[in-house]
Amino acid sequence: MDGHDNEEHRAGDETSPGRGPAHRWTAWRPGHRLRRLGVVLALLAVTLGGIVVGTFAGGHVGTDIGPFRAELKLSPSLSGGTTVDIPPLGALLLDSHDGPAYLTVEVGALDQGRTEALIDDPASISRASQSAVQDVRDGVMRLGLRTLASAVLATLILAALVFRDVRRTAWAGGLALVITAGSLGVAASTLRPQAIEEPRYEGLLVNAPAIVGDARRIANDYTKYAEQLQRLVGNVSKLYTTVSALPVVQPSPGTTRVLHVSDMHLNPTGWQLIRTVVEQFGIDVVIDTGDMTDWGSEPEASFVGSIGLLKKPYVFIRGNHDSPRTAAAVAQQPNAIVLNNSITTVGGLTIAGIGDPRFTPDKETSPAGSGLTAAVADQVIGAGEQLAATIEKSPRKVDIALVHDPASAGPLSGTCPLVLSGHTHARQVSKLPEVPGKQPTTLMVEGSTGGAGLRGLEGEKPTPLTMTVLYFDQQKLLQAYDEITVGGTGQSQVNLERHVIRDPTKGDQVPVTPTPTRGPSESPSPGTTTLSPTATPTR
């Protein structure tokens, strides 16, 4: 006890011959309790401050991962997670764990000697990849121990300076040990190795396939996770050692890669982006769900000339901004296939499609383009019904159905596993209401690959350019998809997010979205929704 306590004890001795009762009264006076509470709060504040200071000061270690020198850092966080920084390519963001600790892995410089060995001996890359998992594990263990020691030491120093009392300093050090070890324990107990299955990638688009890897090789358990990490290091090693000759991950046998684009609206930047993705992702088929032009005029027909440069099958359906003249110009391209209530097989996929029944280039003067009125609902739903009838009569099982307006998708539920559309300029993935006894159907609405054209500049922020890479397995079922988003006009941010479908036979686990039914849009029946050309559904 300090001097103040001793004075209180002496005062009790003078005022009462029986020390016991007076002493107990003194110990439990309100003022004394408040003082004890203040000491406890001060002790906690100093402990937490010491932990934070110690974590930032000492919560980092350097380690070798293959040929790289990497820096591992821990920082306080409410939600947890991991960031893998690969300068200058970008970063992988992983929802790897919960808890008050965030891990950052920054891949740094290459060791020149080891890099030369990689170039001279290709087997060195394999050996470096195999040791990568153990390298990371050892580095994380050293990081945890270093962070724990640094947090306790910083707390002891801070407590000694503040309290100048050995007992309170020891209490602060003990609390720091318990809190820091507990935080690291929470992070370790909530570790989700499978988080690497669905990373969110940010950085240079052209390097995304080399970093993320192939969809069919994504892990489902810890062993697979280790293999994925090995492959990640191997791919990055190759990328750095070959400098400009970036490696392209080859598709697994039987995988078909489809690029879904929509609503180009005469934006030439969209073609540049499509060409880059087709090349870097090894695309087999391109699917366009319409609105390639704005007015469907004859001069605009020249815009479709870039289709032939892709040298990949290009499946197209007409949107409400595309005229029959536009569709004819597309059909003249050597690699293009225009569907209008018809079916084709390309890249091993059987695809059915129908063009939009409307032609409304000017929504301001065309009543049919101003919203989903009863007459328009009959048109777009009728188109879906026509395509559904065509699919039902087909001797071949249809893998994908194409419509421009998602309002046409309702009648297609149960006819095929996947329906692709566009029109709304907002990306959306949902399930169509199931038909009893028939297969579930997923509806994927693409945003605008052309950033909505000039109208994309009307809002406060430009409309982003979007497209999606779809991965189909040997059974022609969707197993994964990459959502690619590029900042609109004047922006350069690139984002790639991978989604893995756990059970391809059941489709993606997404909400069911009711579809429009015939009738006046002003008084929709219960359980139905109406979509207008300007609707912006969210994922």
Coordinates of C-alpha atoms in Angstrom, one line a residue, residues 223-409:
T223 CA -4.2 -29.8 -48.1
K224 CA -5.6 -28.2 -51.2
Y225 CA -5.1 -24.8 -49.6
A226 CA -1.4 -25.6 -49.2
E227 CA -1.2 -26.6 -52.9
Q228 CA -2.9 -23.4 -53.9
L229 CA -0.4 -21.3 -51.9
Q230 CA 2.5 -23.3 -53.5
R231 CA 1.1 -22.6 -56.9
L232 CA 0.6 -18.9 -56.0
V233 CA 4.3 -18.5 -55.1
G234 CA 5.3 -20.5 -58.2
N235 CA 3.3 -18.3 -60.5
V236 CA 4.6 -15.1 -59.0
S237 CA 8.2 -16.4 -59.2
K238 CA 7.8 -17.1 -62.9
L239 CA 6.2 -13.7 -63.4
Y240 CA 9.1 -11.8 -61.8
T241 CA 11.8 -13.9 -63.3
T242 CA 10.5 -13.7 -66.9
V243 CA 9.9 -9.9 -66.5
S244 CA 7.6 -8.9 -69.4
A245 CA 6.8 -12.5 -70.5
L246 CA 3.9 -12.9 -68.1
P247 CA 2.8 -16.5 -67.5
V248 CA -0.7 -17.5 -68.6
V249 CA -2.2 -20.3 -66.4
Q250 CA -3.5 -22.9 -68.8
P251 CA -7.1 -24.1 -68.4
S252 CA -7.5 -27.5 -66.8
P253 CA -8.6 -30.3 -69.2
G254 CA -12.3 -30.0 -70.1
T255 CA -12.8 -26.4 -68.7
T256 CA -14.6 -24.0 -70.9
R257 CA -14.1 -20.3 -70.3
V258 CA -16.8 -17.9 -71.4
L259 CA -16.7 -14.1 -71.3
H260 CA -20.1 -12.5 -70.7
V261 CA -20.4 -8.9 -71.9
S262 CA -23.4 -6.6 -72.4
D263 CA -24.5 -3.0 -73.1
M264 CA -21.4 -1.7 -74.9
H265 CA -23.3 1.4 -76.1
L266 CA -20.6 2.4 -78.6
N267 CA -17.8 2.7 -76.0
P268 CA -14.5 1.8 -77.8
T269 CA -12.8 1.3 -74.5
G270 CA -15.0 -1.7 -74.0
W271 CA -13.4 -3.4 -77.0
Q272 CA -9.9 -2.8 -75.6
L273 CA -10.9 -4.3 -72.3
I274 CA -12.5 -7.3 -74.0
R275 CA -9.4 -8.0 -76.1
T276 CA -7.2 -7.9 -72.9
V277 CA -9.4 -10.3 -71.0
V278 CA -9.8 -12.7 -74.0
E279 CA -6.0 -12.9 -74.3
Q280 CA -5.1 -13.0 -70.6
F281 CA -7.8 -15.4 -69.4
G282 CA -7.7 -17.8 -72.4
I283 CA -11.3 -17.2 -73.3
D284 CA -13.0 -19.8 -75.5
V285 CA -16.3 -18.1 -76.2
V286 CA -17.6 -14.5 -75.9
I287 CA -21.3 -14.0 -75.2
D288 CA -22.9 -10.6 -75.8
T289 CA -26.5 -10.0 -74.5
G290 CA -27.1 -6.9 -76.5
D291 CA -27.2 -3.1 -76.7
M292 CA -23.9 -2.9 -78.6
T293 CA -25.0 0.4 -80.2
D294 CA -27.2 3.4 -79.1
W295 CA -29.4 4.2 -82.1
G296 CA -29.0 1.2 -84.3
S297 CA -28.1 3.5 -87.2
E298 CA -26.2 2.5 -90.3
P299 CA -23.0 4.5 -89.4
E300 CA -23.0 2.7 -86.0
A301 CA -22.7 -0.7 -87.8
S302 CA -19.0 -0.1 -88.3
F303 CA -18.6 -0.4 -84.5
V304 CA -19.0 -4.2 -84.7
G305 CA -15.8 -4.6 -86.8
S306 CA -13.8 -5.3 -83.7
I307 CA -15.6 -8.6 -83.3
G308 CA -13.5 -10.2 -86.0
L309 CA -10.3 -9.2 -84.3
L310 CA -11.0 -11.3 -81.3
K311 CA -10.7 -14.5 -83.3
K312 CA -13.0 -16.3 -80.9
P313 CA -16.6 -17.4 -81.3
Y314 CA -18.9 -14.4 -80.6
V315 CA -22.5 -15.2 -79.7
F316 CA -24.8 -12.2 -79.9
I317 CA -28.5 -11.3 -79.3
R318 CA -30.0 -8.0 -80.1
G319 CA -30.9 -5.5 -77.4
N320 CA -33.5 -2.8 -77.4
H321 CA -30.9 -0.3 -78.7
D322 CA -29.8 -2.6 -81.6
S323 CA -31.7 -2.5 -84.9
P324 CA -32.0 -5.4 -87.3
R325 CA -29.3 -3.6 -89.3
T326 CA -27.0 -3.9 -86.3
A327 CA -27.7 -7.6 -86.0
A328 CA -27.0 -8.1 -89.7
A329 CA -23.7 -6.3 -89.4
V330 CA -22.7 -8.6 -86.5
A331 CA -23.7 -11.6 -88.5
Q332 CA -21.3 -10.6 -91.3
Q333 CA -18.3 -11.0 -88.9
P334 CA -16.6 -14.3 -89.6
N335 CA -16.6 -15.5 -86.0
A336 CA -20.0 -14.2 -85.0
I337 CA -23.3 -16.1 -84.3
V338 CA -26.5 -14.1 -84.0
L339 CA -29.3 -15.9 -82.2
N340 CA -33.0 -14.9 -82.5
N341 CA -35.2 -17.6 -81.0
S342 CA -32.6 -20.2 -82.1
I343 CA -30.0 -22.5 -80.7
T344 CA -26.3 -23.1 -81.4
T345 CA -23.5 -25.2 -80.0
V346 CA -20.1 -23.6 -79.6
G347 CA -17.1 -24.6 -77.5
G348 CA -19.1 -27.6 -76.4
L349 CA -21.8 -25.5 -74.9
T350 CA -25.4 -25.5 -76.2
I351 CA -26.7 -21.9 -76.2
A352 CA -30.2 -20.7 -76.9
G353 CA -31.0 -17.0 -77.3
I354 CA -33.6 -14.5 -78.4
G355 CA -33.3 -10.8 -79.3
D356 CA -35.2 -8.1 -77.4
P357 CA -38.7 -7.6 -79.0
R358 CA -38.4 -3.8 -78.7
F359 CA -36.5 -1.2 -80.6
T360 CA -36.4 1.9 -78.4
P361 CA -33.2 3.9 -79.1
D362 CA -34.9 7.1 -77.7
K363 CA -36.6 6.5 -74.4
E364 CA -37.7 10.1 -74.2
T365 CA -40.0 9.8 -77.2
S366 CA -40.8 6.1 -77.3
P367 CA -43.6 5.0 -74.9
A368 CA -42.4 1.4 -75.1
G369 CA -39.1 2.4 -73.7
S370 CA -40.3 4.5 -70.8
G371 CA -41.0 1.7 -68.4
L372 CA -42.5 -1.8 -67.9
T373 CA -46.1 -1.0 -68.8
A374 CA -48.6 -3.8 -69.3
A375 CA -47.9 -3.7 -73.1
V376 CA -44.1 -3.9 -72.6
A377 CA -44.4 -6.6 -70.0
D378 CA -46.4 -8.7 -72.5
Q379 CA -43.6 -8.1 -75.1
V380 CA -40.6 -9.0 -73.0
I381 CA -42.3 -11.9 -71.1
G382 CA -43.6 -13.2 -74.5
A383 CA -40.0 -13.3 -75.8
G384 CA -39.0 -15.4 -72.8
E385 CA -42.0 -17.7 -73.5
Q386 CA -41.0 -18.1 -77.1
L387 CA -37.4 -19.1 -76.2
A388 CA -38.7 -21.5 -73.5
A389 CA -40.8 -23.2 -76.1
T390 CA -37.9 -23.5 -78.5
I391 CA -35.7 -25.0 -75.7
E392 CA -38.4 -27.5 -74.8
K393 CA -38.5 -28.7 -78.4
S394 CA -34.7 -29.0 -78.7
P395 CA -33.3 -32.5 -79.0
R396 CA -30.2 -31.2 -77.3
K397 CA -29.9 -30.2 -73.6
V398 CA -29.5 -26.4 -73.4
D399 CA -26.7 -25.2 -71.1
I400 CA -27.2 -21.4 -71.3
A401 CA -30.2 -19.2 -72.4
L402 CA -29.7 -15.6 -73.4
V403 CA -32.2 -12.7 -73.1
H404 CA -31.5 -9.0 -73.1
D405 CA -34.0 -7.8 -70.4
P406 CA -34.0 -9.9 -67.2
A407 CA -37.8 -9.4 -67.2
S408 CA -37.8 -12.0 -70.0
A409 CA -36.2 -14.6 -67.8

